[in-house]
């Protein structure tokens, strides 16, 4: 019999040949004692039914409103929710039997607390579906087991992370407890607690059964009219071009017939990339081996909670009277040659790769050293560049939706994401803010970049159990300029794995390491200097990362009226980058860089759906953008810009929220009087070749006034101090931007008018506290001792010398007493319906006391 302890000793003492290349799929055995049994630990799988039929289990319909491809967790959850929302002419196609790809061997863990409010809500819905809804609808038990969950902390930073999760959980009614080592021992007597700092215990976490869950989901969907067809591989996706040249889904081809449909949902897991290619769609994910081992019986382990020891990168899943042991290693094996014949199949376990999990498991539960290994489970899973799923309509083909790339979390996120995906298909958008999962979060230049996908996916996999800090950044891409001098970027080193030499003396990594804190960052004083310079003098911000688009053509005004809630009946803009090539109006759109790709695709989709005769052209790389902000020095007759621009910048000649094409340092630029930070200021939108001379002219004119360059952390602080937030227009008090006084139709008008008529049930509120403590968002908000919400965004406000935070809450602000909870500690807070900083908006108008 193989024992975990002997596995560690033999693997550690073996002479290991190099682990090259990256895609190595062969395995080595170091000891004949290693078990050769490969089997999942579930009492029932659907594997025994595989191969029984030579063709589809049901006749194919000629047409369907939606075809979902892939019978794993996501496919089954999506078809279930589509049917539950009333769409009954839906077909699920599975190439083999349900769960045959990656779902059948999943560990099935469900942890409810994550450092994201949206994910907590998605996980909560999954739990409701598998523990309550399906059984009520079908009378069948899904296999859900509520045995609880324990997160292990071996240091203070890790426990601080768990305390943040505990505070957020209170808002959602999720019971959780931070336990001492002794209290942890009481909950889990077999655990070694000598090296623990503490733990987070969630009694209502649990375990899902893949076969039971997917079978019950499809039965419930079928009862509502959906059609589930197994043993029916997809061989092609037909795409047509409409009258405007827009590519749209036409049909799904199989060896047994073709189904005409306008909508396909790609839930094919590791095979999603191949399915995407059939339609000309990039699906940026990679397949990797992902493994766990199943132990023999362990006396006293029954009814214990599941365990995640993040610092040891290992999890322990209760399996009746045994444990499943797995985790995320730094050197996973890539599966490049994804086989279409791989169904209910497993790889041989590479003990060299897996040994790190055994060491961590034995340290945490010492009895495992003398416990036998019953079987190994090593199967394929799909992983993405940011360890988030790929969802939503693909930019390349209308009607082709993604529901894949779940990074081995498809079971626990399946219910919430299946519901959002169904809503997306039916209504054209999800109910929740799914931007972090939306395929459109990635720029189109990246979704086909195989090196970037591979490197970032590896980094995300290897760091999956790392502490999630507020200002985490990846090694692969440098996003922010540092204040510690140059930090040259080196090639990604795969953490020294796969025969790749690990980067040494890498300053960028050192700088990133300083950011890993739940306290104020090390350059807090630098941010302070930038913020106060903007408030009292003048600061320049490089905003060139913004997206810059032109909307032109005969129907440009109609399109702008429909797209935007504000009145766009203004004088057409002059196009700086190219001559006006089509009759009609022209509009210039400057959009935050982080959401530019998403906005681009949204606008393009609206233009297609409405049939507007106009063009959207991307000039983001053709133009730069700087923002000059600050009292007196930002503009006006005595300001520095008056020396640079050839136009009158007085309030009368150039009022707030207006723009002009002017000359700066001999170059034509677009000047806009706008401010994100609540000060007198202008943005200069500059053709690429003119960026450097215009910037130099601004800095030269501002030198005598102490002008400085400032960064995005300063913008975050300044903007929240002013009270800016990305929320509903009416909820943030921005109704003055809405064109609801006239009869011009625009997207969302009916909803906004209904809100105005019924009155707002939620609104933005600003809180300040007296203590100098960092808050980053997700902290719990209590009213009269009762949790009522959480911070959506927060930062330190240097002028107020207090913390400014934003949230969405109910209308009972004035009558309540509020506290904010940070890592289990509460702070008295004052609620403001308007930001206490310049509540009358005088400064943006150039009026300074």
CSV table of C-alpha atoms in Angstrom, one decimal, residues 229-651:
chain,number,residue,atom,x,y,z
A,229,UNK,CA,-29.2,15.5,-26.0
A,230,UNK,CA,-26.2,13.4,-25.1
A,231,UNK,CA,-23.8,11.5,-27.4
A,232,UNK,CA,-24.0,14.3,-30.0
A,233,UNK,CA,-20.6,15.9,-30.8
A,234,UNK,CA,-20.7,19.3,-32.5
A,235,UNK,CA,-18.7,19.4,-35.8
A,236,UNK,CA,-19.2,23.0,-36.9
A,237,UNK,CA,-20.8,26.4,-36.3
A,238,UNK,CA,-22.4,28.1,-39.3
A,239,UNK,CA,-22.0,31.9,-39.3
A,240,UNK,CA,-23.7,34.3,-41.7
A,241,UNK,CA,-23.2,38.0,-42.5
A,242,UNK,CA,-26.3,40.2,-42.3
A,243,UNK,CA,-27.2,43.1,-44.6
A,244,UNK,CA,-24.7,45.3,-42.7
A,245,UNK,CA,-21.9,42.8,-42.9
A,246,UNK,CA,-22.3,41.8,-39.2
A,247,UNK,CA,-21.4,38.2,-38.5
A,248,UNK,CA,-24.1,36.3,-36.7
A,249,UNK,CA,-24.6,32.7,-35.6
A,250,UNK,CA,-26.8,30.7,-38.1
A,251,UNK,CA,-26.7,27.0,-37.1
A,252,UNK,CA,-25.0,24.2,-35.2
A,253,UNK,CA,-23.7,21.3,-37.2
A,254,UNK,CA,-23.4,17.7,-35.8
A,255,UNK,CA,-22.7,14.4,-37.4
A,256,UNK,CA,-26.4,13.6,-36.9
A,257,UNK,CA,-28.0,16.8,-38.3
A,258,UNK,CA,-28.0,20.5,-38.2
A,259,UNK,CA,-29.9,22.8,-35.7
A,260,UNK,CA,-30.7,26.3,-37.0
A,261,UNK,CA,-30.3,28.8,-34.2
A,262,UNK,CA,-29.4,32.5,-33.7
A,263,UNK,CA,-27.6,31.8,-30.4
A,264,UNK,CA,-24.9,29.4,-29.2
A,265,UNK,CA,-23.6,29.2,-25.6
A,266,UNK,CA,-20.0,27.8,-25.5
A,267,UNK,CA,-19.8,25.8,-22.2
A,268,UNK,CA,-17.3,23.3,-23.5
A,269,UNK,CA,-14.6,23.7,-20.8
A,270,UNK,CA,-11.1,22.9,-22.0
A,271,UNK,CA,-12.6,22.3,-25.5
A,272,UNK,CA,-14.1,25.8,-25.6
A,273,UNK,CA,-11.1,27.1,-27.7
A,274,UNK,CA,-11.7,24.5,-30.4
A,275,UNK,CA,-15.4,25.3,-30.4
A,276,UNK,CA,-14.7,29.0,-30.7
A,277,UNK,CA,-12.4,28.4,-33.8
A,278,UNK,CA,-15.4,26.8,-35.5
A,279,UNK,CA,-17.1,30.2,-35.4
A,280,UNK,CA,-14.0,32.4,-35.8
A,281,UNK,CA,-14.0,33.4,-32.1
A,282,UNK,CA,-10.9,33.7,-29.9
A,283,UNK,CA,-11.4,31.9,-26.5
A,284,UNK,CA,-8.3,32.9,-24.4
A,285,UNK,CA,-7.8,30.0,-22.1
A,286,UNK,CA,-5.3,27.2,-21.6
A,287,UNK,CA,-5.7,23.6,-20.4
A,288,UNK,CA,-3.7,22.2,-17.6
A,289,UNK,CA,-3.5,19.0,-15.5
A,290,UNK,CA,-5.1,19.5,-12.1
A,291,UNK,CA,-5.0,16.8,-9.5
A,292,UNK,CA,-5.9,15.4,-6.1
A,293,UNK,CA,-5.4,12.1,-4.3
A,294,UNK,CA,-8.0,10.2,-2.3
A,295,UNK,CA,-6.8,8.6,0.9
A,296,UNK,CA,-7.8,5.4,2.6
A,297,UNK,CA,-10.1,5.5,5.6
A,298,UNK,CA,-9.1,7.9,8.4
A,299,UNK,CA,-10.4,7.3,11.9
A,300,UNK,CA,-12.0,10.4,13.4
A,301,UNK,CA,-12.2,12.4,10.2
A,302,UNK,CA,-16.0,11.9,9.7
A,303,UNK,CA,-18.0,15.2,9.7
A,304,UNK,CA,-15.0,17.4,9.7
A,305,UNK,CA,-15.1,20.6,7.6
A,306,UNK,CA,-13.3,21.1,4.4
A,307,UNK,CA,-9.9,22.8,4.7
A,308,UNK,CA,-8.0,25.3,2.6
A,309,UNK,CA,-4.5,26.0,3.8
A,310,UNK,CA,-3.6,28.8,1.4
A,311,UNK,CA,-0.1,29.3,2.6
A,312,UNK,CA,0.7,25.6,2.0
A,313,UNK,CA,-1.3,25.8,-1.3
A,314,UNK,CA,-3.3,22.7,-0.3
A,315,UNK,CA,-7.0,21.8,0.3
A,316,UNK,CA,-8.4,18.9,2.2
A,317,UNK,CA,-11.9,17.8,1.1
A,318,UNK,CA,-13.9,15.5,3.3
A,319,UNK,CA,-14.9,12.4,1.4
A,320,UNK,CA,-17.0,10.3,3.8
A,321,UNK,CA,-14.4,8.7,6.1
A,322,UNK,CA,-11.5,9.8,4.0
A,323,UNK,CA,-9.9,12.9,2.5
A,324,UNK,CA,-9.2,14.2,-1.0
A,325,UNK,CA,-5.9,16.2,-1.0
A,326,UNK,CA,-5.1,18.7,-3.8
A,327,UNK,CA,-4.0,22.3,-4.5
A,328,UNK,CA,-2.2,24.6,-6.9
A,329,UNK,CA,1.4,23.9,-7.6
A,330,UNK,CA,3.9,26.4,-9.2
A,331,UNK,CA,4.7,24.0,-12.1
A,332,UNK,CA,1.4,22.6,-13.5
A,333,UNK,CA,1.6,20.6,-16.7
A,334,UNK,CA,0.1,22.2,-19.7
A,335,UNK,CA,-2.2,20.1,-22.0
A,336,UNK,CA,-1.5,21.5,-25.4
A,337,UNK,CA,-2.9,18.7,-27.6
A,338,UNK,CA,-6.4,18.7,-26.3
A,339,UNK,CA,-8.1,15.4,-27.5
A,340,UNK,CA,-11.7,15.3,-28.6
A,341,UNK,CA,-11.8,11.6,-27.5
A,342,UNK,CA,-11.0,12.5,-23.8
A,343,UNK,CA,-14.2,11.5,-22.0
A,344,UNK,CA,-14.4,10.2,-18.4
A,345,UNK,CA,-10.6,10.0,-18.6
A,346,UNK,CA,-7.8,10.8,-16.3
A,347,UNK,CA,-4.0,11.3,-16.7
A,348,UNK,CA,-1.4,9.5,-14.8
A,349,UNK,CA,-0.4,11.6,-11.8
A,350,UNK,CA,3.1,13.1,-11.9
A,351,UNK,CA,4.3,12.8,-8.3
A,352,UNK,CA,7.1,15.2,-8.9
A,353,UNK,CA,4.6,17.9,-9.6
A,354,UNK,CA,2.2,16.9,-6.9
A,355,UNK,CA,4.6,16.3,-3.9
A,356,UNK,CA,4.3,19.9,-2.7
A,357,UNK,CA,0.7,19.3,-1.7
A,358,UNK,CA,1.5,16.1,0.2
A,359,UNK,CA,4.0,17.9,2.3
A,360,UNK,CA,1.5,20.6,3.2
A,361,UNK,CA,-1.2,18.1,3.9
A,362,UNK,CA,0.9,16.0,6.3
A,363,UNK,CA,2.0,19.1,8.2
A,364,UNK,CA,-1.6,20.2,8.6
A,365,UNK,CA,-3.1,16.7,9.4
A,366,UNK,CA,-0.2,14.6,10.7
A,367,UNK,CA,-2.2,11.3,10.6
A,368,UNK,CA,-2.0,11.5,6.8
A,369,UNK,CA,1.7,10.4,7.0
A,370,UNK,CA,0.6,6.8,7.8
A,371,UNK,CA,-2.6,6.9,5.7
A,372,UNK,CA,-2.8,5.0,2.5
A,373,UNK,CA,-3.5,6.4,-0.9
A,374,UNK,CA,-6.6,4.8,-2.4
A,375,UNK,CA,-6.6,6.5,-5.8
A,376,UNK,CA,-5.3,9.5,-7.8
A,377,UNK,CA,-7.4,11.9,-9.8
A,378,UNK,CA,-5.6,14.0,-12.4
A,379,UNK,CA,-7.8,15.5,-15.1
A,380,UNK,CA,-7.8,18.5,-17.3
A,381,UNK,CA,-9.1,21.9,-16.3
A,382,UNK,CA,-9.2,25.3,-18.1
A,383,UNK,CA,-7.5,28.4,-16.8
A,384,UNK,CA,-7.5,32.0,-17.9
A,385,UNK,CA,-5.2,35.0,-17.7
A,386,UNK,CA,-6.7,36.6,-14.6
A,387,UNK,CA,-8.2,33.4,-13.0
A,388,UNK,CA,-11.7,34.7,-13.9
A,389,UNK,CA,-14.2,33.0,-16.2
A,390,UNK,CA,-15.0,34.0,-19.7
A,391,UNK,CA,-18.6,35.0,-20.1
A,392,UNK,CA,-20.8,37.1,-22.4
A,393,UNK,CA,-21.3,37.6,-26.1
A,394,UNK,CA,-18.1,37.2,-28.1
A,395,UNK,CA,-17.0,40.4,-29.9
A,396,UNK,CA,-16.3,38.6,-33.2
A,397,UNK,CA,-19.7,36.9,-33.8
A,398,UNK,CA,-23.2,38.1,-32.6
A,399,UNK,CA,-25.1,35.4,-30.8
A,400,UNK,CA,-22.0,33.4,-29.8
A,401,UNK,CA,-21.8,33.4,-26.0
A,402,UNK,CA,-19.1,32.2,-23.7
A,403,UNK,CA,-19.5,30.3,-20.5
A,404,UNK,CA,-16.1,28.7,-20.0
A,405,UNK,CA,-12.7,29.1,-18.4
A,406,UNK,CA,-13.8,28.6,-14.8
A,407,UNK,CA,-10.4,27.8,-13.4
A,408,UNK,CA,-11.6,24.6,-11.6
A,409,UNK,CA,-14.4,26.6,-9.9
A,410,UNK,CA,-17.2,25.7,-12.4
A,411,UNK,CA,-19.2,23.8,-9.8
A,412,UNK,CA,-19.3,26.4,-7.1
A,413,UNK,CA,-19.7,29.4,-9.5
A,414,UNK,CA,-22.0,27.4,-11.8
A,415,UNK,CA,-25.4,28.4,-10.3
A,416,UNK,CA,-24.7,32.1,-10.1
A,417,UNK,CA,-23.0,32.3,-13.4
A,418,UNK,CA,-25.6,30.1,-15.1
A,419,UNK,CA,-28.3,32.5,-14.0
A,420,UNK,CA,-26.4,35.5,-15.2
A,421,UNK,CA,-25.6,33.9,-18.5
A,422,UNK,CA,-29.2,33.0,-19.1
A,423,UNK,CA,-30.2,36.6,-18.3
A,424,UNK,CA,-27.5,37.8,-20.7
A,425,UNK,CA,-28.8,35.7,-23.5
A,426,UNK,CA,-32.5,36.6,-23.0
A,427,UNK,CA,-32.1,40.3,-22.2
A,428,UNK,CA,-28.8,41.2,-23.7
A,429,UNK,CA,-27.1,41.9,-20.4
A,430,UNK,CA,-26.6,40.2,-17.0
A,431,UNK,CA,-28.4,41.4,-13.8
A,432,UNK,CA,-25.2,41.9,-11.8
A,433,UNK,CA,-22.0,43.7,-12.6
A,434,UNK,CA,-20.2,40.9,-14.4
A,435,UNK,CA,-17.5,43.1,-15.9
A,436,UNK,CA,-14.8,41.1,-14.2
A,437,UNK,CA,-16.0,38.0,-16.1
A,438,UNK,CA,-17.0,39.6,-19.4
A,439,UNK,CA,-14.9,38.5,-22.3
A,440,UNK,CA,-14.9,42.2,-23.4
A,441,UNK,CA,-12.6,43.0,-20.4
A,442,UNK,CA,-9.7,41.9,-22.6
A,443,UNK,CA,-8.5,44.1,-25.4
A,444,UNK,CA,-8.9,42.4,-28.8
A,445,UNK,CA,-5.2,42.4,-29.3
A,446,UNK,CA,-4.8,40.0,-26.3
A,447,UNK,CA,-7.4,37.3,-26.9
A,448,UNK,CA,-5.4,35.7,-29.6
A,449,UNK,CA,-1.9,36.4,-28.1
A,450,UNK,CA,-0.8,32.9,-27.1
A,451,UNK,CA,2.3,33.9,-25.2
A,452,UNK,CA,0.4,36.4,-23.1
A,453,UNK,CA,-2.4,33.9,-22.4
A,454,UNK,CA,0.0,31.2,-21.4
A,455,UNK,CA,2.2,33.4,-19.2
A,456,UNK,CA,-0.6,35.2,-17.5
A,457,UNK,CA,-2.6,31.9,-17.0
A,458,UNK,CA,0.4,30.3,-15.4
A,459,UNK,CA,1.0,33.2,-13.1
A,460,UNK,CA,-2.7,33.3,-12.1
A,461,UNK,CA,-2.7,29.5,-11.4
A,462,UNK,CA,0.5,29.6,-9.4
A,463,UNK,CA,-0.8,32.5,-7.3
A,464,UNK,CA,-4.3,31.2,-6.8
A,465,UNK,CA,-3.9,30.8,-3.1
A,466,UNK,CA,-1.9,34.0,-2.6
A,467,UNK,CA,-3.2,36.7,-0.3
A,468,UNK,CA,-5.5,39.0,-2.3
A,469,UNK,CA,-4.2,42.5,-1.5
A,470,UNK,CA,-5.9,45.7,-2.5
A,471,UNK,CA,-3.3,46.7,-5.0
A,472,UNK,CA,-2.2,43.4,-6.5
A,473,UNK,CA,-0.5,43.6,-9.9
A,474,UNK,CA,0.8,40.8,-12.1
A,475,UNK,CA,4.4,40.3,-13.0
A,476,UNK,CA,3.7,39.8,-16.7
A,477,UNK,CA,2.5,43.3,-17.4
A,478,UNK,CA,3.6,46.6,-15.8
A,479,UNK,CA,0.6,48.9,-15.3
A,480,UNK,CA,1.9,51.6,-13.1
A,481,UNK,CA,4.9,53.9,-13.0
A,482,UNK,CA,6.9,53.5,-9.8
A,483,UNK,CA,8.4,56.3,-7.7
A,484,UNK,CA,11.6,54.4,-6.9
A,485,UNK,CA,13.3,55.0,-10.2
A,486,UNK,CA,13.4,52.8,-13.4
A,487,UNK,CA,12.3,49.2,-13.0
A,488,UNK,CA,13.1,47.5,-16.4
A,489,UNK,CA,10.7,44.8,-17.4
A,490,UNK,CA,12.2,41.3,-17.8
A,491,UNK,CA,10.6,38.3,-19.5
A,492,UNK,CA,8.3,36.2,-17.4
A,493,UNK,CA,10.3,33.6,-15.5
A,494,UNK,CA,7.5,31.0,-14.6
A,495,UNK,CA,8.8,31.3,-11.0
A,496,UNK,CA,11.9,29.3,-12.1
A,497,UNK,CA,9.9,26.3,-13.3
A,498,UNK,CA,10.2,24.4,-16.6
A,499,UNK,CA,14.0,25.0,-16.9
A,500,UNK,CA,13.4,28.8,-17.1
A,501,UNK,CA,15.9,30.7,-15.1
A,502,UNK,CA,14.3,32.6,-12.3
A,503,UNK,CA,14.8,36.4,-12.5
A,504,UNK,CA,17.3,37.6,-9.8
A,505,UNK,CA,17.6,41.1,-8.4
A,506,UNK,CA,14.4,42.1,-10.2
A,507,UNK,CA,13.5,45.5,-9.0
A,508,UNK,CA,9.9,45.4,-10.4
A,509,UNK,CA,9.2,42.3,-8.2
A,510,UNK,CA,10.7,44.1,-5.2
A,511,UNK,CA,8.5,47.1,-5.8
A,512,UNK,CA,5.4,44.8,-6.1
A,513,UNK,CA,6.4,43.2,-2.8
A,514,UNK,CA,6.2,46.5,-1.0
A,515,UNK,CA,2.6,46.8,-2.1
A,516,UNK,CA,1.5,43.6,-0.4
A,517,UNK,CA,-0.1,45.1,2.7
A,518,UNK,CA,-3.5,45.8,4.2
A,519,UNK,CA,-2.0,49.0,5.7
A,520,UNK,CA,-1.2,52.2,3.9
A,521,UNK,CA,1.2,51.6,1.0
A,522,UNK,CA,4.9,52.6,1.4
A,523,UNK,CA,4.5,55.5,-1.0
A,524,UNK,CA,1.5,56.9,1.0
A,525,UNK,CA,3.4,60.2,1.5
A,526,UNK,CA,4.0,60.5,-2.3
A,527,UNK,CA,0.3,60.2,-3.0
A,528,UNK,CA,-0.3,62.8,-0.3
A,529,UNK,CA,2.1,65.2,-1.9
A,530,UNK,CA,0.4,64.7,-5.3
A,531,UNK,CA,-3.1,65.2,-3.9
A,532,UNK,CA,-2.2,68.3,-1.9
A,533,UNK,CA,-0.4,69.8,-4.9
A,534,UNK,CA,-3.6,69.4,-6.9
A,535,UNK,CA,-5.7,70.9,-4.1
A,536,UNK,CA,-3.5,73.9,-3.5
A,537,UNK,CA,-1.4,74.3,-6.6
A,538,UNK,CA,-1.4,72.4,-9.9
A,539,UNK,CA,-0.9,68.8,-11.0
A,540,UNK,CA,-0.7,67.1,-14.4
A,541,UNK,CA,-2.1,63.7,-14.9
A,542,UNK,CA,-1.3,61.5,-17.9
A,543,UNK,CA,-4.7,60.1,-19.1
A,544,UNK,CA,-3.5,58.7,-22.4
A,545,UNK,CA,-4.7,55.3,-21.5
A,546,UNK,CA,-8.2,56.5,-22.2
A,547,UNK,CA,-10.0,55.1,-25.2
A,548,UNK,CA,-10.6,57.7,-27.9
A,549,UNK,CA,-13.3,57.0,-30.4
A,550,UNK,CA,-15.1,58.9,-33.2
A,551,UNK,CA,-18.7,58.3,-34.0
A,552,UNK,CA,-19.4,59.6,-37.5
A,553,UNK,CA,-21.9,59.3,-40.3
A,554,UNK,CA,-25.4,60.2,-41.4
A,555,UNK,CA,-27.1,58.7,-38.3
A,556,UNK,CA,-24.4,59.8,-35.8
A,557,UNK,CA,-26.8,62.1,-34.0
A,558,UNK,CA,-29.5,59.5,-33.8
A,559,UNK,CA,-27.0,57.1,-32.4
A,560,UNK,CA,-25.7,59.5,-29.9
A,561,UNK,CA,-29.2,60.4,-28.8
A,562,UNK,CA,-30.0,56.7,-28.2
A,563,UNK,CA,-26.7,55.9,-26.6
A,564,UNK,CA,-26.3,58.7,-24.1
A,565,UNK,CA,-28.7,60.1,-21.5
A,566,UNK,CA,-27.4,63.6,-21.8
A,567,UNK,CA,-28.6,66.1,-24.4
A,568,UNK,CA,-26.2,65.8,-27.4
A,569,UNK,CA,-27.9,68.5,-29.5
A,570,UNK,CA,-24.6,70.5,-29.7
A,571,UNK,CA,-22.4,71.7,-32.4
A,572,UNK,CA,-20.6,68.8,-34.2
A,573,UNK,CA,-17.0,68.3,-33.3
A,574,UNK,CA,-14.0,68.9,-35.5
A,575,UNK,CA,-12.1,65.6,-36.1
A,576,UNK,CA,-8.5,66.0,-35.2
A,577,UNK,CA,-7.1,62.8,-36.6
A,578,UNK,CA,-8.6,62.6,-40.0
A,579,UNK,CA,-10.9,64.6,-42.3
A,580,UNK,CA,-14.7,64.2,-42.0
A,581,UNK,CA,-15.2,61.5,-44.6
A,582,UNK,CA,-19.0,61.0,-44.4
A,583,UNK,CA,-21.9,63.4,-44.3
A,584,UNK,CA,-23.6,64.0,-41.0
A,585,UNK,CA,-22.6,64.8,-37.4
A,586,UNK,CA,-19.5,63.6,-35.6
A,587,UNK,CA,-19.0,62.9,-31.9
A,588,UNK,CA,-15.8,62.4,-30.0
A,589,UNK,CA,-15.9,59.8,-27.2
A,590,UNK,CA,-13.2,59.6,-24.5
A,591,UNK,CA,-13.7,56.6,-22.3
A,592,UNK,CA,-11.8,55.3,-19.3
A,593,UNK,CA,-9.0,52.9,-20.4
A,594,UNK,CA,-10.0,50.1,-18.1
A,595,UNK,CA,-13.4,49.9,-19.7
A,596,UNK,CA,-12.6,51.2,-23.2
A,597,UNK,CA,-12.8,47.8,-24.9
A,598,UNK,CA,-16.0,46.9,-23.2
A,599,UNK,CA,-17.6,50.3,-24.2
A,600,UNK,CA,-16.3,49.9,-27.7
A,601,UNK,CA,-18.1,46.6,-28.1
A,602,UNK,CA,-21.2,47.8,-26.3
A,603,UNK,CA,-21.6,50.8,-28.6
A,604,UNK,CA,-20.9,48.7,-31.7
A,605,UNK,CA,-23.5,46.2,-30.6
A,606,UNK,CA,-26.1,49.0,-30.1
A,607,UNK,CA,-25.3,50.5,-33.6
A,608,UNK,CA,-25.8,47.0,-35.1
A,609,UNK,CA,-29.1,46.3,-33.3
A,610,UNK,CA,-30.6,49.7,-34.1
A,611,UNK,CA,-29.4,49.7,-37.7
A,612,UNK,CA,-27.8,53.2,-37.4
A,613,UNK,CA,-25.9,54.3,-40.5
A,614,UNK,CA,-22.7,55.4,-38.8
A,615,UNK,CA,-19.2,54.3,-38.1
A,616,UNK,CA,-17.3,53.9,-34.8
A,617,UNK,CA,-13.5,54.3,-35.3
A,618,UNK,CA,-10.9,53.7,-32.7
A,619,UNK,CA,-8.1,56.4,-32.4
A,620,UNK,CA,-6.9,55.4,-29.0
A,621,UNK,CA,-3.3,54.9,-30.2
A,622,UNK,CA,-3.4,58.1,-32.3
A,623,UNK,CA,-4.0,60.5,-29.5
A,624,UNK,CA,-2.6,61.3,-26.1
A,625,UNK,CA,-4.4,63.0,-23.2
A,626,UNK,CA,-3.2,65.1,-20.2
A,627,UNK,CA,-5.3,66.6,-17.5
A,628,UNK,CA,-4.1,69.8,-15.8
A,629,UNK,CA,-5.9,70.4,-12.5
A,630,UNK,CA,-5.6,72.8,-9.6
A,631,UNK,CA,-6.8,76.2,-8.2
A,632,UNK,CA,-5.9,79.3,-10.1
A,633,UNK,CA,-3.0,77.6,-11.9
A,634,UNK,CA,-5.2,75.2,-13.8
A,635,UNK,CA,-6.7,77.9,-16.0
A,636,UNK,CA,-8.1,81.4,-16.0
A,637,UNK,CA,-6.4,84.5,-17.2
A,638,UNK,CA,-3.6,84.1,-14.7
A,639,UNK,CA,-3.2,80.4,-15.1
A,640,UNK,CA,-0.5,78.4,-16.7
A,641,UNK,CA,-2.6,77.2,-19.6
A,642,UNK,CA,-3.3,80.7,-20.6
A,643,UNK,CA,0.4,80.9,-21.5
A,644,UNK,CA,0.1,77.7,-23.6
A,645,UNK,CA,-3.3,77.9,-25.4
A,646,UNK,CA,-4.3,80.5,-27.9
A,647,UNK,CA,-7.8,81.0,-26.5
A,648,UNK,CA,-9.5,82.9,-23.7
A,649,UNK,CA,-9.9,80.6,-20.7
A,650,UNK,CA,-12.1,82.8,-18.6
A,651,UNK,CA,-15.3,81.4,-17.1
